[in-house]
Short mmCIF file of C-alpha atoms and ligand atoms in Angstrom, two decimals:
data_model
loop_
_atom_site.label_atom_id
_atom_site.label_comp_id
_atom_site.label_asym_id
_atom_site.label_seq_id
_atom_site.Cartn_x
_atom_site.Cartn_y
_atom_site.Cartn_z
CA MET A 7 60.27 124.91 -102.52
CA LYS A 8 62.14 128.10 -101.88
CA LYS A 9 63.04 128.29 -98.23
CA PHE A 10 62.83 131.49 -96.27
CA LEU A 11 65.28 131.28 -93.45
CA PHE A 12 65.00 133.27 -90.29
CA LEU A 13 66.86 133.31 -87.06
CA SER A 14 64.62 133.50 -84.05
CA VAL A 15 65.56 135.87 -81.26
CA SER A 16 66.06 133.00 -78.87
CA ALA A 17 68.29 131.22 -81.32
CA LEU A 18 70.33 134.36 -81.76
CA LEU A 19 70.65 134.79 -78.00
CA LEU A 20 71.56 131.16 -77.62
CA ALA A 21 74.16 131.45 -80.33
CA ALA A 22 75.48 134.65 -78.77
CA CYS A 23 75.63 133.34 -75.19
CA SER A 24 76.81 129.81 -75.74
CA SER A 25 80.52 129.24 -75.43
CA LYS A 26 80.29 126.54 -78.07
CA PRO A 27 78.01 128.05 -80.77
CA LYS A 28 75.72 125.45 -82.33
CA THR A 29 73.85 125.64 -85.61
CA ALA A 30 71.23 128.36 -85.12
CA GLU A 31 67.58 127.28 -84.91
CA VAL A 32 65.86 127.96 -88.21
CA VAL A 33 62.34 129.33 -88.02
CA GLU A 34 60.48 129.32 -91.29
CA PRO A 35 57.56 131.68 -91.73
CA LYS A 36 54.11 130.16 -91.77
CA LEU A 37 51.43 131.48 -94.05
CA CYS A 38 48.75 130.96 -91.41
CA ASP A 39 50.61 133.34 -89.05
CA ALA A 40 49.77 136.11 -91.51
CA PHE A 41 46.07 135.45 -90.83
CA PRO A 42 45.56 135.59 -87.07
CA ASP A 43 41.78 136.19 -87.25
CA TYR A 44 40.72 132.98 -89.00
CA THR A 45 42.12 129.61 -89.96
CA ILE A 46 43.87 129.11 -93.27
CA GLY A 47 42.90 125.86 -94.87
CA VAL A 48 43.68 123.72 -97.85
CA ALA A 49 41.94 120.85 -99.62
CA LEU A 50 44.00 117.66 -99.61
CA ASN A 51 43.89 115.00 -102.28
CA VAL A 52 44.53 111.43 -101.15
CA ASN A 53 48.17 111.51 -102.27
CA GLN A 54 48.63 114.26 -99.74
CA SER A 55 46.57 112.87 -96.86
CA ASN A 56 48.25 109.48 -97.43
CA GLU A 57 51.63 111.32 -97.34
CA LYS A 58 52.76 110.12 -100.80
CA ASP A 59 53.18 113.61 -102.28
CA ALA A 60 56.19 114.67 -100.19
CA GLU A 61 56.47 118.17 -101.66
CA GLY A 62 52.78 118.91 -101.29
CA VAL A 63 52.76 117.56 -97.74
CA ALA A 64 55.72 119.77 -96.79
CA ILE A 65 53.82 122.87 -97.96
CA VAL A 66 50.67 121.84 -96.11
CA LYS A 67 52.52 121.17 -92.84
CA GLN A 68 54.47 124.38 -93.08
CA HIS A 69 51.74 126.82 -94.01
CA PHE A 70 48.20 125.68 -93.20
CA ASN A 71 46.31 125.15 -89.96
CA SER A 72 43.11 123.68 -91.38
CA ILE A 73 42.40 120.88 -93.86
CA VAL A 74 39.41 119.59 -95.81
CA PRO A 75 39.30 116.44 -97.99
CA GLU A 76 38.99 117.17 -101.72
CA ASN A 77 37.14 113.92 -102.44
CA CYS A 78 37.60 111.08 -99.95
CA MET A 79 34.61 111.88 -97.73
CA LYS A 80 32.13 112.32 -100.56
CA CYS A 81 29.33 109.78 -100.58
CA GLU A 82 30.51 107.75 -103.60
CA GLU A 83 33.94 107.35 -101.95
CA ILE A 84 33.05 106.76 -98.32
CA HIS A 85 29.72 104.94 -98.77
CA PRO A 86 29.80 103.33 -102.23
CA GLU A 87 27.11 100.69 -101.48
CA GLU A 88 24.28 100.73 -98.99
CA ASN A 89 26.03 98.32 -96.63
CA THR A 90 29.62 99.20 -97.50
CA TYR A 91 31.62 102.04 -96.06
CA PHE A 92 35.19 102.68 -97.18
CA TRP A 93 37.04 104.36 -94.34
CA ASP A 94 40.73 103.96 -95.17
CA ASP A 95 41.33 107.28 -96.94
CA ALA A 96 39.06 109.30 -94.67
CA ASP A 97 40.67 107.78 -91.56
CA ARG A 98 44.13 108.71 -92.84
CA PHE A 99 42.94 112.21 -93.70
CA VAL A 100 41.66 112.75 -90.15
CA LYS A 101 44.83 111.28 -88.65
CA PHE A 102 46.92 113.61 -90.81
CA GLY A 103 45.06 116.57 -89.32
CA GLU A 104 45.43 115.29 -85.77
CA ASP A 105 49.11 114.46 -86.14
CA ASN A 106 49.72 117.99 -87.38
CA ASN A 107 47.46 119.73 -84.91
CA MET A 108 45.16 121.15 -87.57
CA GLN A 109 41.51 122.09 -87.66
CA ILE A 110 39.78 119.26 -89.55
CA ILE A 111 36.75 119.99 -91.75
CA GLY A 112 34.39 117.39 -93.21
CA HIS A 113 33.21 117.73 -96.82
CA CYS A 114 30.45 116.87 -97.57
CA LEU A 115 27.47 114.92 -96.22
CA ILE A 116 24.58 115.62 -98.60
CA TRP A 117 25.39 116.59 -102.20
CA HIS A 118 23.75 115.52 -105.47
CA SER A 119 27.15 115.25 -107.19
CA GLN A 120 29.52 112.36 -106.42
CA CYS A 121 26.66 110.75 -104.54
CA ALA A 122 26.65 106.95 -104.79
CA PRO A 123 24.00 105.82 -107.31
CA TRP A 124 22.38 103.33 -104.89
CA PHE A 125 21.24 106.20 -102.68
CA PHE A 126 18.09 107.03 -104.63
CA VAL A 127 16.89 103.66 -105.95
CA ASP A 128 15.70 100.30 -104.64
CA ALA A 129 17.03 96.86 -105.61
CA LYS A 130 14.97 96.95 -108.81
CA GLY A 131 16.31 100.37 -109.79
CA LYS A 132 13.04 102.15 -108.94
CA GLN A 133 13.19 105.53 -107.23
CA VAL A 134 12.77 105.10 -103.46
CA LYS A 135 9.91 106.54 -101.43
CA PRO A 136 10.48 109.68 -99.30
CA GLU A 137 10.65 107.76 -96.01
CA VAL A 138 13.33 105.42 -97.41
CA LEU A 139 15.49 108.33 -98.59
CA LYS A 140 15.07 110.08 -95.24
CA GLN A 141 16.24 106.96 -93.44
CA ARG A 142 19.22 106.56 -95.81
CA MET A 143 20.22 110.17 -95.27
CA LYS A 144 20.00 109.74 -91.52
CA ASP A 145 22.03 106.52 -91.59
CA HIS A 146 24.70 108.07 -93.80
CA ILE A 147 25.02 111.29 -91.80
CA THR A 148 24.93 109.51 -88.44
CA THR A 149 27.43 106.82 -89.37
CA VAL A 150 29.97 109.16 -90.93
CA MET A 151 29.72 111.87 -88.27
CA THR A 152 29.77 109.41 -85.40
CA ARG A 153 32.98 107.80 -86.63
CA TYR A 154 34.78 111.15 -86.40
CA LYS A 155 32.85 112.62 -83.48
CA GLY A 156 34.96 115.04 -81.48
CA ARG A 157 37.69 114.98 -84.14
CA ILE A 158 36.11 116.95 -86.98
CA ALA A 159 35.47 120.61 -86.15
CA GLY A 160 32.74 121.25 -88.69
CA TRP A 161 30.87 119.70 -91.61
CA ASP A 162 29.52 120.88 -94.92
CA VAL A 163 26.15 119.31 -94.20
CA VAL A 164 24.46 120.27 -97.47
CA ASN A 165 26.35 121.33 -100.58
CA GLU A 166 24.99 123.18 -103.64
CA ALA A 167 21.23 122.78 -103.14
CA ILE A 168 20.22 126.23 -104.37
CA LEU A 169 20.49 127.53 -107.95
CA ASP A 170 21.67 130.96 -109.04
CA ASP A 171 18.10 132.30 -109.20
CA GLY A 172 17.41 131.20 -105.64
CA SER A 173 15.21 128.25 -106.55
CA TYR A 174 15.98 124.73 -105.33
CA ARG A 175 18.16 122.55 -107.53
CA PRO A 176 16.00 119.73 -108.91
CA SER A 177 18.35 117.04 -107.55
CA PRO A 178 17.04 113.60 -106.60
CA PHE A 179 17.04 114.76 -102.96
CA TYR A 180 14.70 117.60 -103.90
CA GLN A 181 12.61 115.55 -106.31
CA ILE A 182 11.93 112.90 -103.69
CA LEU A 183 11.71 114.99 -100.51
CA GLY A 184 11.14 118.57 -101.63
CA GLU A 185 12.83 121.41 -99.78
CA GLU A 186 12.47 119.56 -96.48
CA PHE A 187 15.57 117.50 -97.30
CA ILE A 188 17.77 120.36 -96.11
CA PRO A 189 16.31 120.89 -92.61
CA TRP A 190 16.24 117.11 -92.29
CA ALA A 191 19.95 116.84 -93.10
CA PHE A 192 20.84 119.53 -90.55
CA GLN A 193 18.56 117.94 -87.94
CA CYS A 194 20.31 114.57 -88.40
CA ALA A 195 23.74 116.24 -88.28
CA MET A 196 22.90 118.22 -85.16
CA GLU A 197 21.87 115.03 -83.38
CA ALA A 198 24.83 112.98 -84.65
CA ASP A 199 27.49 115.32 -83.26
CA PRO A 200 26.11 118.20 -81.18
CA ASP A 201 29.58 119.72 -80.85
CA ALA A 202 30.46 119.89 -84.55
CA GLU A 203 29.83 123.09 -86.46
CA LEU A 204 27.31 122.77 -89.29
CA TYR A 205 27.56 124.58 -92.62
CA TYR A 206 25.62 125.17 -95.82
CA ASN A 207 28.12 125.44 -98.71
CA ASP A 208 27.64 126.67 -102.30
CA TYR A 209 29.27 128.32 -105.32
CA SER A 210 28.33 131.57 -107.14
CA MET A 211 27.27 133.06 -103.82
CA ALA A 212 27.62 136.58 -105.24
CA GLN A 213 24.55 135.98 -107.41
CA PRO A 214 21.69 138.05 -105.92
CA GLY A 215 19.16 135.24 -106.47
CA LYS A 216 21.32 132.64 -104.75
CA ARG A 217 22.08 135.09 -101.95
CA ALA A 218 18.36 135.55 -101.30
CA GLY A 219 17.73 131.80 -101.44
CA VAL A 220 20.52 131.06 -98.96
CA VAL A 221 19.41 133.84 -96.59
CA ALA A 222 15.86 132.41 -96.66
CA LEU A 223 17.24 128.95 -95.92
CA VAL A 224 19.32 130.18 -92.98
CA LYS A 225 16.30 131.98 -91.53
CA LYS A 226 14.09 128.95 -91.96
CA LEU A 227 16.55 126.69 -90.14
CA LYS A 228 16.99 129.18 -87.32
CA GLU A 229 13.24 129.73 -86.91
CA ARG A 230 12.83 126.00 -86.41
CA GLY A 231 15.64 125.85 -83.86
CA ILE A 232 17.88 123.88 -86.20
CA ARG A 233 21.50 124.87 -85.86
CA ILE A 234 23.55 126.30 -88.73
CA ASP A 235 26.83 127.93 -87.73
CA ALA A 236 28.19 129.32 -90.96
CA VAL A 237 27.63 129.64 -94.66
CA GLY A 238 30.43 128.48 -96.92
CA MET A 239 31.08 130.66 -99.94
CA GLN A 240 33.08 128.33 -102.19
CA SER A 241 34.71 131.24 -104.04
CA HIS A 242 35.70 129.59 -107.32
CA MET A 243 36.62 132.85 -109.00
CA GLY A 244 37.97 134.10 -112.32
CA MET A 245 39.54 137.20 -113.82
CA ASP A 246 36.08 138.63 -114.58
CA HIS A 247 34.00 137.31 -111.72
CA PRO A 248 32.60 137.67 -109.15
CA SER A 249 31.60 141.30 -108.97
CA TRP A 250 33.22 142.45 -105.73
CA GLU A 251 30.18 144.60 -104.88
CA GLU A 252 27.85 141.61 -105.15
CA PHE A 253 30.33 139.38 -103.33
CA GLU A 254 30.49 141.80 -100.43
CA ALA A 255 26.72 142.23 -100.44
CA SER A 256 26.40 138.47 -99.96
CA ILE A 257 28.87 138.43 -97.07
CA GLN A 258 26.85 141.18 -95.40
CA ALA A 259 23.55 139.41 -96.07
CA PHE A 260 24.74 136.12 -94.57
CA ILE A 261 26.17 137.81 -91.49
CA GLY A 262 22.94 139.79 -91.25
CA ALA A 263 20.99 136.52 -91.25
CA GLY A 264 22.89 135.50 -88.10
CA VAL A 265 25.62 133.16 -89.33
CA ASP A 266 29.35 133.45 -89.83
CA VAL A 267 30.93 133.14 -93.25
CA GLN A 268 33.85 131.15 -94.57
CA PHE A 269 35.53 130.96 -97.94
CA THR A 270 35.75 127.27 -98.46
CA GLU A 271 37.09 126.39 -101.92
CA VAL A 272 39.12 129.38 -102.96
CA ASP A 273 40.69 129.36 -106.40
CA MET A 274 40.86 131.92 -109.20
CA SER A 275 41.08 130.86 -112.82
CA ALA A 276 43.61 132.83 -114.85
CA LEU A 277 42.19 131.45 -118.12
CA PRO A 278 39.33 132.62 -120.34
CA THR A 279 36.05 132.11 -118.48
CA VAL A 280 33.70 129.62 -120.06
CA ASN A 281 31.63 128.94 -116.94
CA PHE A 282 30.89 131.40 -114.15
CA GLY A 283 29.76 128.77 -111.68
CA ALA A 284 31.28 125.55 -110.39
CA ASN A 285 28.67 122.99 -111.31
CA VAL A 286 30.83 119.90 -111.87
CA ALA A 287 28.48 118.55 -114.57
CA ASP A 288 28.80 121.66 -116.80
CA THR A 289 31.76 121.00 -119.07
CA GLU A 290 33.00 122.43 -122.38
CA GLU A 291 35.04 121.15 -125.34
CA TYR A 292 38.80 121.78 -125.41
CA SER A 293 40.20 124.27 -127.87
CA ALA A 294 43.71 125.76 -128.04
CA GLU A 295 42.49 129.36 -127.75
CA LEU A 296 40.82 128.51 -124.46
CA ASN A 297 44.17 127.21 -123.19
CA PRO A 298 46.35 130.24 -123.94
CA TYR A 299 49.18 129.69 -121.42
CA PRO A 300 50.26 126.05 -121.68
CA ASP A 301 53.88 126.87 -120.72
CA ALA A 302 53.75 129.79 -118.30
CA LEU A 303 51.48 132.58 -117.17
CA PRO A 304 52.54 135.91 -118.73
CA ASP A 305 53.75 138.47 -116.19
CA SER A 306 50.95 140.90 -117.01
CA VAL A 307 48.26 138.28 -116.36
CA SER A 308 50.02 137.11 -113.23
CA ALA A 309 50.17 140.70 -111.91
CA GLU A 310 46.45 141.17 -112.50
CA TRP A 311 45.66 137.80 -110.93
CA ASN A 312 47.67 138.66 -107.81
CA GLU A 313 45.96 142.01 -107.57
CA ARG A 314 42.55 140.38 -107.71
CA MET A 315 43.55 137.93 -104.98
CA THR A 316 44.66 140.87 -102.83
CA THR A 317 41.29 142.54 -103.41
CA PHE A 318 39.58 139.30 -102.38
CA LEU A 319 41.61 139.10 -99.15
CA ASN A 320 40.99 142.78 -98.39
CA ILE A 321 37.25 142.15 -98.57
CA VAL A 322 37.55 139.07 -96.39
CA ASP A 323 39.53 141.06 -93.83
CA LYS A 324 36.84 143.71 -93.59
CA TYR A 325 34.55 141.04 -92.13
CA ALA A 326 37.24 139.19 -90.16
CA LYS A 327 35.14 139.24 -86.97
CA ASN A 328 32.63 136.95 -88.69
CA VAL A 329 35.04 134.95 -90.85
CA ARG A 330 35.87 131.49 -89.54
CA ARG A 331 38.12 130.14 -92.27
CA VAL A 332 39.61 130.72 -95.70
CA THR A 333 40.51 127.52 -97.55
CA ALA A 334 42.36 127.07 -100.84
CA TRP A 335 40.93 124.30 -103.03
CA GLY A 336 44.24 122.50 -103.51
CA VAL A 337 47.93 122.92 -102.67
CA THR A 338 49.76 123.86 -105.90
CA ASP A 339 48.53 124.83 -109.35
CA ALA A 340 49.38 121.32 -110.52
CA ASP A 341 46.87 119.85 -108.04
CA SER A 342 43.93 122.01 -109.04
CA TRP A 343 40.72 120.46 -110.36
CA LYS A 344 40.55 123.52 -112.63
CA ASN A 345 43.15 121.95 -114.94
CA ASP A 346 40.36 119.58 -115.96
CA TRP A 347 37.21 121.58 -115.33
CA PRO A 348 35.23 122.99 -117.08
CA ILE A 349 37.58 121.98 -119.91
CA LYS A 350 39.75 118.90 -119.70
CA GLY A 351 43.48 119.38 -120.24
CA ARG A 352 44.02 123.12 -119.77
CA THR A 353 47.00 124.47 -117.86
CA GLU A 354 45.57 126.51 -114.99
CA TYR A 355 47.13 128.83 -112.42
CA PRO A 356 44.37 129.22 -109.82
CA LEU A 357 45.98 128.38 -106.47
CA TRP A 358 48.27 129.92 -103.86
CA PHE A 359 51.44 127.97 -104.64
CA ASP A 360 52.79 127.55 -108.17
CA ARG A 361 53.92 124.34 -109.84
CA LYS A 362 57.36 124.67 -108.25
CA GLY A 363 55.83 124.98 -104.81
CA GLN A 364 56.59 128.71 -104.60
CA MET A 365 54.20 130.94 -102.68
CA LYS A 366 52.44 133.38 -105.02
CA PRO A 367 53.38 137.10 -104.77
CA PHE A 368 50.11 138.30 -103.17
CA LEU A 369 50.83 136.08 -100.17
CA VAL A 370 54.52 136.97 -100.03
CA GLU A 371 53.43 140.60 -99.92
CA ARG A 372 51.08 139.86 -97.04
CA MET A 373 53.78 137.98 -95.15
CA LYS A 374 56.12 140.93 -95.56
CA LYS A 375 53.48 143.37 -94.33
CA LYS A 376 53.04 141.23 -91.22
CA GLY A 377 56.79 141.16 -90.67
CA LEU A 378 56.97 137.43 -91.30
CA MET A 379 59.39 137.72 -94.23
C1 LIG B 408 35.80 118.75 -107.11
C2 LIG B 408 37.16 118.08 -106.90
O1 LIG B 408 38.14 119.08 -106.74
C3 LIG B 408 37.48 117.19 -108.08
O2 LIG B 408 38.66 116.44 -107.83
C4 LIG B 408 36.33 116.24 -108.37
O3 LIG B 408 36.60 115.50 -109.54
C5 LIG B 408 35.03 117.01 -108.55
O4 LIG B 408 34.79 117.80 -107.39
N1 LIG B 408 32.33 122.13 -105.51
C6 LIG B 408 32.62 121.30 -104.46
C7 LIG B 408 33.82 120.43 -104.52
O5 LIG B 408 31.96 121.39 -103.41
O6 LIG B 408 33.64 119.22 -103.82
C8 LIG B 408 34.23 120.14 -105.94
O7 LIG B 408 35.45 119.43 -105.92
C9 LIG B 408 34.34 121.43 -106.73
C10 LIG B 408 33.02 122.16 -106.77
#
């Protein structure tokens, strides 16, 4: 990683005043200092939270003040069988955040994807009755949240339950419990840790249908006295989406419904778009023309990509008063899930640090504007 070296004023004074000058204190600029209004987060894979990826860890410690686990708290990882919880990776993730004085976010409690298969069926493989699923949801939410009570600042309680047209996703949760599964999840979460923030999180939030569905959900929860603190706009973006007008309209609509917003899984594909959403199950076949930059991103594409990221941040900043957090979905381009989704084996460039660990130009520009570089 390129190092940006600065001499702090105190170090300069010290060096100037001391009769025996010592090596000056080196203060490296922190990305999160360029964003004083909200936290700047990053999703950690287990190699990072287990401190095996030394380069990735160095970037995280230097630049971010919030972390979220990319996978290790998802149901299939943390609760693979009804009576088996696997805590090792999640425990280390939380400890990493505490050791480094970071805001720690939990992702995610109720999601149809990466949910352990046992969740919806009985011992004979038959779909469980509504009351059984409700109890399982409560047990899962309560057990996981209680373990990290007081240590995790906020949870994605329900992830991706609403489709682009605003209707409910026909997931097993919905098929068994109907739309009531969402208020139930928030109710359980609210009781499990009354001090943790609670979020609804989804992709393609610029879609007018999804926007309306999420606004209706927020209102319904609030009317019933069930707490929801913020809506998470995942923000998996591309060179041709989202429409900034629609994106901004959604931010306004969510704030108007009485919640804060956060940008929870930020990445921007630089490759041809084959999927406008982020539904993990929607994949496409590999072809060379859909992987046009296997060696390096051309300067012209990189310039456009950086410009789009600046536009994104400018919009976020307009609503800073109601923005809690902006989180990148991975540390460097090499870590991104987008290298394998929606097409396996492409070379992607969607994150904030490149494969060499260098900060991308749109952030360098911001740091300079803030006098940090
Ligand atoms: C992705 C992870 O990045 C991948 O490693 C995993 O294989 C699939 O899930 N929406 C979400 C995230 O809420 O949890 C997903 O993360 C990306 C889409």
